[in-house]
Coordinates of C-alpha atoms in Angstrom, one line a residue:
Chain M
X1 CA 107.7 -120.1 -24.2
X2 CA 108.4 -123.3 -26.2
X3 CA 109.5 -126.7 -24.6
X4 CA 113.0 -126.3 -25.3
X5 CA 113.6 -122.9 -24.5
X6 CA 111.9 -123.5 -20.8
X7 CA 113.8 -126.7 -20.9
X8 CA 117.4 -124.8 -21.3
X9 CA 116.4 -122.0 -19.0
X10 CA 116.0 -124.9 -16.2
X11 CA 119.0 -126.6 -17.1
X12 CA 120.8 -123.6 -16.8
X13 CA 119.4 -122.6 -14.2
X14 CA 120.1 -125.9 -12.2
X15 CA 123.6 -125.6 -13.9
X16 CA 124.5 -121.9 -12.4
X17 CA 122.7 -122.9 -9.2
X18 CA 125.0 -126.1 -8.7
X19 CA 128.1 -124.0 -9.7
X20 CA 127.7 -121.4 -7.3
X21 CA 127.0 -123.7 -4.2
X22 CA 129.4 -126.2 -5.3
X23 CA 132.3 -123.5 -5.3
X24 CA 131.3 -122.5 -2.2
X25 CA 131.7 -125.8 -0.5
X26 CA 135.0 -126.2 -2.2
X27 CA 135.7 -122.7 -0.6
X28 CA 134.7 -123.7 2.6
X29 CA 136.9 -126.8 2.7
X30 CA 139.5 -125.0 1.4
X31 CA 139.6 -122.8 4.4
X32 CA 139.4 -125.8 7.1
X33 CA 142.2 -127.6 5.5
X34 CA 144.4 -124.6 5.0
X35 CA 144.8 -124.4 1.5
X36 CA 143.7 -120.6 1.2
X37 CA 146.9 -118.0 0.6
X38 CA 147.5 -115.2 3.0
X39 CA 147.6 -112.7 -0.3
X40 CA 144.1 -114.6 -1.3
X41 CA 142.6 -111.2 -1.3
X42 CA 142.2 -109.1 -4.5
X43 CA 141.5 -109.6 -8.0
X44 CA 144.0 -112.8 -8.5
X45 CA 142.9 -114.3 -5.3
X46 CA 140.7 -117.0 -7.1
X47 CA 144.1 -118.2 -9.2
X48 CA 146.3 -118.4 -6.1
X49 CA 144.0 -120.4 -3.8
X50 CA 143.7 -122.8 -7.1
X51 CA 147.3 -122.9 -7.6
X52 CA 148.0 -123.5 -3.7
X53 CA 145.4 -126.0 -3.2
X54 CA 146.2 -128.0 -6.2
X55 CA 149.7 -128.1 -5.1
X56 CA 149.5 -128.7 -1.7
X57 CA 147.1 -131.6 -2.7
X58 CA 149.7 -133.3 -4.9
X59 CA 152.7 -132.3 -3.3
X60 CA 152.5 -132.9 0.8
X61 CA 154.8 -135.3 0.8
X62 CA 157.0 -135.0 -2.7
X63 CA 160.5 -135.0 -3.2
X64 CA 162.1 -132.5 -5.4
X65 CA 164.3 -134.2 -7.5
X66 CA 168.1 -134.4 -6.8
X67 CA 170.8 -134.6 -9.0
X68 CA 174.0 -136.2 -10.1
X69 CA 177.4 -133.8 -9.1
X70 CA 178.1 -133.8 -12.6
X71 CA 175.1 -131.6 -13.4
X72 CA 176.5 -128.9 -10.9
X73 CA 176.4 -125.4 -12.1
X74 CA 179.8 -123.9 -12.5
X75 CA 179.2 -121.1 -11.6
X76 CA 176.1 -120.7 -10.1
X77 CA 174.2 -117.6 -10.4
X78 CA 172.8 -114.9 -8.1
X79 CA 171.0 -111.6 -8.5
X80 CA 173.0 -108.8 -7.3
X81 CA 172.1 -107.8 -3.5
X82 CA 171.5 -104.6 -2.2
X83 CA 174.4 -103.0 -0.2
X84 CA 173.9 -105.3 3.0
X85 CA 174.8 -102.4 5.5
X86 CA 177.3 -101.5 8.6
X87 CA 175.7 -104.8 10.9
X88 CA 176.5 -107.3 8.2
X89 CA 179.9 -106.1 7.6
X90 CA 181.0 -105.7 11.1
X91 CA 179.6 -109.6 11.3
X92 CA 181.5 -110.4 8.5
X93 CA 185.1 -109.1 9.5
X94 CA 184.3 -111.5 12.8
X95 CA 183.9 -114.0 10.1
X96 CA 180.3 -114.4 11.2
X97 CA 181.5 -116.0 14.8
X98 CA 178.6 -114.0 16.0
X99 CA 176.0 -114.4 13.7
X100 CA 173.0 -115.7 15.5
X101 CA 169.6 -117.3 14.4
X102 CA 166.7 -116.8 16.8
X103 CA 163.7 -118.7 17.1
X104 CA 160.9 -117.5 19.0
X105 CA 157.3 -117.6 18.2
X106 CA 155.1 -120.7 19.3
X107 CA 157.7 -123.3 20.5
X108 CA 157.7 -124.5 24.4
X109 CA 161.4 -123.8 24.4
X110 CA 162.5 -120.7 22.3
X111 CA 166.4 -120.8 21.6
X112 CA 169.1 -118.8 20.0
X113 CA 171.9 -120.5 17.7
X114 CA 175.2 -119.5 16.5
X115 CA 177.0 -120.8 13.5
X116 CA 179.2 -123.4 15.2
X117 CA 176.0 -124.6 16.9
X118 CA 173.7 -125.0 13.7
X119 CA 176.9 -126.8 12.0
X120 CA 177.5 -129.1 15.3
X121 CA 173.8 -130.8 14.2
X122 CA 173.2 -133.1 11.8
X123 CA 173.1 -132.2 8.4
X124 CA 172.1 -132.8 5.0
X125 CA 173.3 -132.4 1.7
X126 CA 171.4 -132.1 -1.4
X127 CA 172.3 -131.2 -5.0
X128 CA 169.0 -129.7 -6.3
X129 CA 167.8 -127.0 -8.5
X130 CA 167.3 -123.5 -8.1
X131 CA 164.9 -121.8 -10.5
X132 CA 164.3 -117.6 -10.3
X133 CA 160.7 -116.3 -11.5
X134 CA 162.9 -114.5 -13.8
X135 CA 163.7 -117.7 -15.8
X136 CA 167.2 -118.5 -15.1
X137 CA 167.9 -121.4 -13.1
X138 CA 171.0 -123.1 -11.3
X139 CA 172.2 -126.5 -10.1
X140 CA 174.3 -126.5 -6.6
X141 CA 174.9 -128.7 -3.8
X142 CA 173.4 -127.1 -0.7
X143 CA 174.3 -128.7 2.6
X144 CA 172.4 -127.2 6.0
X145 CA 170.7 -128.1 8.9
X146 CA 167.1 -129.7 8.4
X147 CA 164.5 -127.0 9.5
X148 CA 162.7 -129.4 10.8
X149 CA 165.4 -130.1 13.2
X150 CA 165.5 -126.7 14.7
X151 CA 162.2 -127.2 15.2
X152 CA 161.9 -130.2 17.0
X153 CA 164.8 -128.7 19.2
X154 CA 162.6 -125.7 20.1
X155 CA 159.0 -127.7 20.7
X156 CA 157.0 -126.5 18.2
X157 CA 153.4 -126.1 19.6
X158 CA 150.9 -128.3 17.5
X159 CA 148.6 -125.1 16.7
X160 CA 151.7 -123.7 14.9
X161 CA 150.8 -123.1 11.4
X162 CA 153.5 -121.1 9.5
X163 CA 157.2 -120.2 9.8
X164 CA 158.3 -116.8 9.0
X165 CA 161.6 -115.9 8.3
X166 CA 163.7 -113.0 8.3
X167 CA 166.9 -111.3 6.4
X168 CA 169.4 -109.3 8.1
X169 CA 168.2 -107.1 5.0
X170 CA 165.1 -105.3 6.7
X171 CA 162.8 -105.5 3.4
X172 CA 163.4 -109.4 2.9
X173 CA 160.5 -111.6 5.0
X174 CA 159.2 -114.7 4.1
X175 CA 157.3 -117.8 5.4
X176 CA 156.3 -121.0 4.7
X177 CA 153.7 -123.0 5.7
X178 CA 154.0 -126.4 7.9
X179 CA 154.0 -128.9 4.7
X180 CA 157.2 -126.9 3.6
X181 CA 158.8 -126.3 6.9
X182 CA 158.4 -130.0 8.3
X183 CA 159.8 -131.4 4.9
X184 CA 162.7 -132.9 4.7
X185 CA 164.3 -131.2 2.2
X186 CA 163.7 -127.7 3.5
X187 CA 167.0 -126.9 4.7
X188 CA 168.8 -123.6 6.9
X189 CA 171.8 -123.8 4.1
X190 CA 175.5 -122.8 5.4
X191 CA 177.4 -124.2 2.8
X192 CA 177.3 -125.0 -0.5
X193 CA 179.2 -127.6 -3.4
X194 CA 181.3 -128.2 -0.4
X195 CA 182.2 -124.9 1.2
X196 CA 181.1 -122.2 3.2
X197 CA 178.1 -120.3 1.3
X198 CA 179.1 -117.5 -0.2
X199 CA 178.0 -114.4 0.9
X200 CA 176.9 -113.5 -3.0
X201 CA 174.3 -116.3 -2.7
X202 CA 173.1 -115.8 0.8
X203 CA 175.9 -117.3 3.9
X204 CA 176.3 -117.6 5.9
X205 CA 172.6 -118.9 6.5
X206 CA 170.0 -119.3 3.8
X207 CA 166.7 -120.2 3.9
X208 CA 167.0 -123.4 1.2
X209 CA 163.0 -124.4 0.4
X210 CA 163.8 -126.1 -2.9
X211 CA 159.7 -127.2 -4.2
X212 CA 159.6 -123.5 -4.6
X213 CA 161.3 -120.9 -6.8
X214 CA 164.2 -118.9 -5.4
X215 CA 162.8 -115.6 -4.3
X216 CA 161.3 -117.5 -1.0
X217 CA 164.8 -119.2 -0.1
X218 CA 165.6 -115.5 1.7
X219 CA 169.2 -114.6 2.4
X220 CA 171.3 -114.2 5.6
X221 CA 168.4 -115.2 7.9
X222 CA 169.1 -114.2 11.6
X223 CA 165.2 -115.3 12.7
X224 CA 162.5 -117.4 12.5
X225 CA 159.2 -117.1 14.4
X226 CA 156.4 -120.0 14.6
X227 CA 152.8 -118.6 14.1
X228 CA 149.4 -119.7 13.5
X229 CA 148.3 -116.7 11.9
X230 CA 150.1 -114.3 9.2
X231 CA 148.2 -111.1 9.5
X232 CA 150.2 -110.1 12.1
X233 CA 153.0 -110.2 10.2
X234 CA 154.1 -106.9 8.0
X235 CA 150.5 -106.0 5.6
X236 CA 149.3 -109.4 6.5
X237 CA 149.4 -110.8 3.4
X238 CA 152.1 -113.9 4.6
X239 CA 155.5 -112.0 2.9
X240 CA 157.5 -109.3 1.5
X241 CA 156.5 -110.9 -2.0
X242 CA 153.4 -109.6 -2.1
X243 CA 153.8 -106.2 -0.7
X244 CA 156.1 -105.9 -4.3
X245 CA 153.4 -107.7 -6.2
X246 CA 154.8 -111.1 -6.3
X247 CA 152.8 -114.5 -4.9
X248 CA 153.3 -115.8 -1.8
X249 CA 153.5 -119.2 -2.7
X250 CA 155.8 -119.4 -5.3
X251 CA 155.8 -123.2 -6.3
X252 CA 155.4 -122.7 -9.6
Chain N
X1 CA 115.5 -131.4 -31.2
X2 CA 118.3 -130.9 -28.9
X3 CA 120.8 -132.1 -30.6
X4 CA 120.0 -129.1 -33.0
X5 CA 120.2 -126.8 -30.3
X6 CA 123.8 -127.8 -29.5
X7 CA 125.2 -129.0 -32.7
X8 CA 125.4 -126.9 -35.7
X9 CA 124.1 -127.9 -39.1
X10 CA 125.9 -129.7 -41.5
X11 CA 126.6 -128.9 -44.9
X12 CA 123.7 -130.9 -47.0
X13 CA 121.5 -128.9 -44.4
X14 CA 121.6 -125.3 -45.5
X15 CA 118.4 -123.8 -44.6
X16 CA 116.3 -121.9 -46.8
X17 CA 116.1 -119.0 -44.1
X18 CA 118.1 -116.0 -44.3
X19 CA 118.9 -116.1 -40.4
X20 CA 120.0 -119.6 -38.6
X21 CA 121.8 -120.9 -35.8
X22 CA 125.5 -121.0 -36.6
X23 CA 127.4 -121.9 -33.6
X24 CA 125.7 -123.4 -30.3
X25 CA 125.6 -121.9 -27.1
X26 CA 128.5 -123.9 -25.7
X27 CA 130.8 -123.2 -28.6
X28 CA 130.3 -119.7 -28.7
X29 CA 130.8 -119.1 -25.1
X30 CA 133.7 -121.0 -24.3
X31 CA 135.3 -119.6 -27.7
X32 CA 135.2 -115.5 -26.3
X33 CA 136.3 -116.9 -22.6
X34 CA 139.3 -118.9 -24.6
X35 CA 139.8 -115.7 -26.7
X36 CA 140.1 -113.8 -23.7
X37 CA 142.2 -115.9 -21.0
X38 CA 144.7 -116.5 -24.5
X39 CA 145.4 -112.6 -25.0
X40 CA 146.1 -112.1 -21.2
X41 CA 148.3 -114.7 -21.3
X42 CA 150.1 -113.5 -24.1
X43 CA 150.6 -110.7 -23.0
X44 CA 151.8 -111.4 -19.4
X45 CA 153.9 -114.2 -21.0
X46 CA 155.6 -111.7 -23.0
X47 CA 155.9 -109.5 -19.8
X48 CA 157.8 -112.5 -17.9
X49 CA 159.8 -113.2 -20.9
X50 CA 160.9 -109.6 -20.5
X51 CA 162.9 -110.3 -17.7
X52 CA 165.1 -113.3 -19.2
X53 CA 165.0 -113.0 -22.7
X54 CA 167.6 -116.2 -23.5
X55 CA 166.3 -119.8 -24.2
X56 CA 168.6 -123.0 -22.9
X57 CA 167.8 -126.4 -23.6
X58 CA 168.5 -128.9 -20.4
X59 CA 167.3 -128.7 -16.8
X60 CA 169.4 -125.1 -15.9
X61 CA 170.6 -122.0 -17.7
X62 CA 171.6 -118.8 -16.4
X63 CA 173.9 -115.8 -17.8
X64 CA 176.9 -117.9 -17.4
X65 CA 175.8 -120.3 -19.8
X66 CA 175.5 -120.3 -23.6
X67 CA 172.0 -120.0 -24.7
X68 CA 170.5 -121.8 -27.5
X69 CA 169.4 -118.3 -28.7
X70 CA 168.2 -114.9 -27.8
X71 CA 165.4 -112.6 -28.1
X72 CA 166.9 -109.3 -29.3
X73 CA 165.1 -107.1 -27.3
X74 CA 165.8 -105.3 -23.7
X75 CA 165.2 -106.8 -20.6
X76 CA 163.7 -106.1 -17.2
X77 CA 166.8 -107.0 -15.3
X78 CA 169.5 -105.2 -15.0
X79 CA 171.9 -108.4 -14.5
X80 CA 171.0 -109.7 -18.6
X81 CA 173.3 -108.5 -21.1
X82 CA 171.5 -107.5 -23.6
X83 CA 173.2 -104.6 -25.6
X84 CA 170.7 -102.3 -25.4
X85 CA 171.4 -99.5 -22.4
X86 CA 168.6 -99.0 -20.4
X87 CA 166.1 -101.5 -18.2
X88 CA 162.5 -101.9 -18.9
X89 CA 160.2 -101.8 -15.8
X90 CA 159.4 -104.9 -13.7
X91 CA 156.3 -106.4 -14.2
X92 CA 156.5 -110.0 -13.2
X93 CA 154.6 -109.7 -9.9
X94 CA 151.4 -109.3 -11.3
X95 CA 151.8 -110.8 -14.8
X96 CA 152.8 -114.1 -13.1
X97 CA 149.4 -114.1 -10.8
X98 CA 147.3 -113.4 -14.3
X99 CA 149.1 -115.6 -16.1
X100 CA 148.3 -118.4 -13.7
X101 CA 145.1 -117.1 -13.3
X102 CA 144.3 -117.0 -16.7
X103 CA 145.6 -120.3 -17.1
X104 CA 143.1 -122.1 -14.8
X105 CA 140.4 -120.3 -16.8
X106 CA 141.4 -121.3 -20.1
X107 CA 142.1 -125.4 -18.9
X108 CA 138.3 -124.9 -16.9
X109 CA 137.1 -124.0 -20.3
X110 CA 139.0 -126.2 -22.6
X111 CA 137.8 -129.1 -20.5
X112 CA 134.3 -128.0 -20.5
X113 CA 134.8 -127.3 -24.3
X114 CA 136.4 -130.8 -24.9
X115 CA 133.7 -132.8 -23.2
X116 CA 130.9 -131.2 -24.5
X117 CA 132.6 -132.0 -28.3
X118 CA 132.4 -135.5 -27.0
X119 CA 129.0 -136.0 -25.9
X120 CA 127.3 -133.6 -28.1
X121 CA 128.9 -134.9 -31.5
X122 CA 130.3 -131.4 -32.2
X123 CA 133.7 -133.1 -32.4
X124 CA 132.5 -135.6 -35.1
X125 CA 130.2 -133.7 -36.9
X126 CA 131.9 -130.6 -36.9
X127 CA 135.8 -131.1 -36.5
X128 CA 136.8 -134.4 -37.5
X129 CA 137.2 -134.7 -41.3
X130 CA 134.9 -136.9 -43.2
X131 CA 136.0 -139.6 -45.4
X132 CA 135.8 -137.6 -48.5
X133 CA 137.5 -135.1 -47.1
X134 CA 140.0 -137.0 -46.8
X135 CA 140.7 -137.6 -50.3
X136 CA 143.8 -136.2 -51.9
X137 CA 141.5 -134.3 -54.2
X138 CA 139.6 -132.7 -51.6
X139 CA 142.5 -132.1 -49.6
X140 CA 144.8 -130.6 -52.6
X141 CA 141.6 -128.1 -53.7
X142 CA 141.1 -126.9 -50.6
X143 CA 145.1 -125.9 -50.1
X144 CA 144.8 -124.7 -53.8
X145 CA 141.7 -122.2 -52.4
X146 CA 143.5 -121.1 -49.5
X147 CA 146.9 -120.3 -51.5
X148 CA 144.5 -118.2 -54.0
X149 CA 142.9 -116.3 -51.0
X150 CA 139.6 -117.4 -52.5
X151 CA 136.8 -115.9 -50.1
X152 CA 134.8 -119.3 -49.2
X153 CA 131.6 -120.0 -50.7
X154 CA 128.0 -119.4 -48.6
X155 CA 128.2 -123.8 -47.9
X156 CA 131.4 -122.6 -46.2
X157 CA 129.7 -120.5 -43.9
X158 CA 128.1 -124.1 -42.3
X159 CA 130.8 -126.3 -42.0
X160 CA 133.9 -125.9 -41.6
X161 CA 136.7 -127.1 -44.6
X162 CA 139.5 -129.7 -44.3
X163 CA 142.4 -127.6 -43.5
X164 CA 140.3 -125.7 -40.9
X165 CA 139.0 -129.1 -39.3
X166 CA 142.7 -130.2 -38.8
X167 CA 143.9 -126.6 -37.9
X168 CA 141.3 -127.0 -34.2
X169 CA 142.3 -130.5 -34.1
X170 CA 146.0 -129.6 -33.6
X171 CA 145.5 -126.6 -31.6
X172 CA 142.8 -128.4 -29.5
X173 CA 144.6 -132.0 -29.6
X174 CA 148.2 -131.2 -29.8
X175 CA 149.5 -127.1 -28.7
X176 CA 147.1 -127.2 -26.2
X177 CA 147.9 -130.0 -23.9
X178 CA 151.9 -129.4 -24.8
X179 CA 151.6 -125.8 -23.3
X180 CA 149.7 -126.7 -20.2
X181 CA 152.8 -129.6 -19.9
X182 CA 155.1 -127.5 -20.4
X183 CA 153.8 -124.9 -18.2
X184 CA 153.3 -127.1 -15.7
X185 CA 157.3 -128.9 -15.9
X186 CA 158.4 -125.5 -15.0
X187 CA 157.2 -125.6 -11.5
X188 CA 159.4 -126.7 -9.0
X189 CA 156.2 -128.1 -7.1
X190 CA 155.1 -129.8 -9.9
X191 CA 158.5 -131.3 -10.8
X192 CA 158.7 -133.2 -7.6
X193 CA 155.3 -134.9 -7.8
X194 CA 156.2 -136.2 -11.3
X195 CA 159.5 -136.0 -12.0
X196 CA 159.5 -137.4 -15.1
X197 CA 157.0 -135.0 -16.9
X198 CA 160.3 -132.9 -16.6
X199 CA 162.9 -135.4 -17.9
X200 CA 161.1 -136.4 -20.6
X201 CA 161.6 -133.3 -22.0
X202 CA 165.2 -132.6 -21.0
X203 CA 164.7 -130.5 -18.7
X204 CA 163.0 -127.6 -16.9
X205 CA 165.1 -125.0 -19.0
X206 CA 164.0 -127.2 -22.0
X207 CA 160.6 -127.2 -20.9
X208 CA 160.4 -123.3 -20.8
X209 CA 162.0 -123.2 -24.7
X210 CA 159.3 -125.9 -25.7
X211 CA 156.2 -123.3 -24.4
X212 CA 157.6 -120.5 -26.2
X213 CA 157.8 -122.3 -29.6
X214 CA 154.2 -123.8 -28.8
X215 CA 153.2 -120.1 -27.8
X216 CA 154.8 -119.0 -31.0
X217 CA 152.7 -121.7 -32.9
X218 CA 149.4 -120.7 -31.3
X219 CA 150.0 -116.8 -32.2
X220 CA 150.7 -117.6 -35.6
X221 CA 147.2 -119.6 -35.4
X222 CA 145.7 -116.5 -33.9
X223 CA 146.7 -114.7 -36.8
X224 CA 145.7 -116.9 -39.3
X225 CA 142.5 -117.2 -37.6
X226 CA 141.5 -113.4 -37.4
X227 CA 142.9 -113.2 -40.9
X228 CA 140.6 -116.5 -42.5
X229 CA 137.8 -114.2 -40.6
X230 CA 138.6 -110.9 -42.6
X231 CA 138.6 -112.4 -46.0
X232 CA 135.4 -114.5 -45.6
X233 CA 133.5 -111.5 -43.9
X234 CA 134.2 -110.2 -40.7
X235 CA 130.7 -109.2 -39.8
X236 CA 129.2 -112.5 -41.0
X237 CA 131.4 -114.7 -38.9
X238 CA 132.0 -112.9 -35.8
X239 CA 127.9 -112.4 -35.8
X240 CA 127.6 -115.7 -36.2
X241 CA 130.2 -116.5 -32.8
X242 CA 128.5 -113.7 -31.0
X243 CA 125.0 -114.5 -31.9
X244 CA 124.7 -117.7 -32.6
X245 CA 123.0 -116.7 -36.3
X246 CA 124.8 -116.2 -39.7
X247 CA 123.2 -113.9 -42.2
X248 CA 124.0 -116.0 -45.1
X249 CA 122.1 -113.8 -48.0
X250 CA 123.1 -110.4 -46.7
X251 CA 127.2 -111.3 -47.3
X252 CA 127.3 -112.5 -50.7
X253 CA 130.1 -111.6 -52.8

């Protein structure tokens, strides 16, 4: 064996070595910060837990960008919903008087809301944009109560580490994680450019999470439950999303 | 010594051997990864193109808006009109986790790729044109021998020519980082950490239009590429990026 070649084979060596322990100490930190997906399992687990952490690094804290009225969307656009079923319509004819939000789950003081009560907070109103996986995207004005509101209301337990939220429609489930739910901008939407939300595009309540695509802002949401751990939830893999075959975090 | 290891020859250097080192280590092995992380994502970029085949330019666009043009082909979703009456299957789910996936491998292995060019002096030895090169005469033969199809000679077969050097210099310097930005301005995550990566381009619907014309661009590479491969002997030169070694007597024409 010549100098060189035993030279490269201990370079490599040295290289591979360092690679292999190096990704397992990013690994390991990964996990203690919580920037490993629920759906990290599987063959595109590796791509997901890059694209989470990377995000979650940069974006803690970020604003998504708001907009002028003029650049409203007129009309905005929706995906056609399945037929939403004998509990939603009877709701409906009672012009949703009795439409209630639970929130259970890890808070000290768990509490149900109705309409009038969510709309009695404060609120916020932000024009942003709404992009589908699909590629078609939409500029409204949502208006809604902070989530982070409702959670203050209920004492949220510090261990809590997720917030799951559910449709009226049975398959729909989603949840976000604490960075999302605590953030300002993350809003339970009742009304939008100025009106009540239309029941095409999710009222009356609607899960508004707008540093992510549309698919996670879930429609006519009657609950939300605090967790620290996702596996109990459905397959255990944080969503309906990937149960279909879609990511669970969908910020990009 | 190691400098020979990792660079390849130049052109004055032909050596009188019939078998030589071609393409180092490094370049070989990032070149098949790159190759392979490029088709997935073509093809699972097609596959989420499926389901919304309309461009827009400016930050929204949806069915109710005039598109700046269309695909003619069928879609995924039932809710784009596209004259044609039927649906094509739903494959976003897992073509969106490749082609993310994908994506991380090819930016790993274009860094690695573009640092190594750096240190090792495969980017000035190898891809940026020389002086001569540079000439208009230079320049103007080599288009001429390209127009003509005319298979390169064996000094070819060590160095690359003018047009080719600036060819990897665009797709290296220029489609590649405008497809990873314009991937990137599509996020919503990504928008709200910097904004203006967005804006600057007009949008996030502008954004998306931008990465299909670069995606466009880097096909048409890719076909150029396999074709430049054909003509000056397919054996030769994908021995030579498998290998390492180019069998420059055995090929001649």
């Amino acid at each position: 064996m010549s100098d060189l070649s035993r030279r490269k084979l201990i370079t490599t060596g040295i290289a591979a070595a360092a690679g292999v322990s190096g990704l397992a100490v990013a690994g390991g930190l990964a996990k203690r910060h919580g920037l490993i997906p629920p759906d990290a399992s599987g063959p595109y687990g590796p791509g997901e837990t890059l694209n989470y952490a990377a995000q979650r690094i940069l974006n803690k804290y970020s604003m998504a960008r708001e907009f002028s009225p003029s650049q409203i969307s007129n009309p905005p656009f929706a995906n056609e919903v399945a037929p939403l079923g004998d509990d939603f319509q009877r709701l409906q004819q009672g012009r949703f008087a009795d439409w209630r939000l639970a929130v259970d789950g890890m808070a000290a003081h768990p509490a149900t809301f109705s309409l009038a009560d969510l709309k009695s907070h404060p609120s916020r109103s932000q024009i942003t944009h709404l992009a589908c996986e699909e590629g078609w995207s939409y500029i409204a004005q949502w208006t809604g109560v902070p989530l982070s509101h409702v959670l203050d209301i209920v004492g949220v337990l510090p261990q809590a580490k997720y917030v799951v939220y559910f449709s009226i429609q049975k398959d729909w489930w989603d949840s976000i994680d604490m960075a999302d739910a605590l953030h300002p901008q993350t809003l339970i939407a009742h009304s939008m450019n100025g009106a009540d939300l239309p029941v095409g595009l999710g009222g009356p309540l609607r899960m508004r999470v707008p540093r992510q695509l549309g698919y996670k802002n879930v429609k006519y949401i009657t609950r939300l439950t605090v967790t620290d751990d996702l596996r109990r939830f459905g397959k255990g893999l944080g969503s309906a999303s990937p149960e279909g075959g879609y990511a669970w975090y969908a910020g990009i | 010594m190691a400098d020979a290891a990792w660079a390849a020859p130049s052109t004055a250097a032909v050596p009188a051997r019939t078998v030589a080192s071609r393409h180092s280590a490094l370049v070989r092995v990032t070149h098949w990864i790159t190759a392979l992380a490029f088709v997935a994502l073509l093809v699972t970029g097609i596959e989420i193109l499926i389901s919304h085949p309309r461009f827009y330019w400016g930050e929204t666009g949806n069915i109710h808006t005039t598109p700046l043009f269309k695909i003619p082909i069928p879609a995924s979703r039932a809710t784009v009109p596209t004259g044609y009456g039927y649906v094509l299957p739903d494959q976003n789910g897992w073509s969106r986790y490749l082609h993310f996936q994908s994506a991380w491998v090819i930016v790993i292995t274009g860094l690695l790729y573009v640092i190594f060019s750096f240190f090792s002096g495969h980017l000035r030895k190898n891809l940026l044109p020389n002086r001569a090169d540079l000439s208009w005469r230079t320049f103007s033969a080599s288009i001429a021998n390209h127009l003509r199809f005319k298979r390169p000679g064996e000094e070819e077969a060590w160095s690359y020519n003018v047009l080719q050097r600036l060819s990897y210099l665009a797709v290296i310097f220029v489609l590649f980082p405008l497809i990873i930005w314009t991937g990137l301005a599509m996020s919503p995550a990504i928008a709200s950490v910097f904004p203006s990566a967005v804006s600057v381009l007009g949008g996030q619907q502008s954004a998306r239009t931008i990465h299909f014309f670069v995606t466009v661009l880097l096909f048409l590479f890719l076909l150029v590429h396999i074709m430049m491969i054909c003509l000056a002997g397919f054996r030769n030169r994908m021995g030579a990026m498998i290998t390492g070694h180019s069998a420059t007597n055995k090929e001649r024409v």
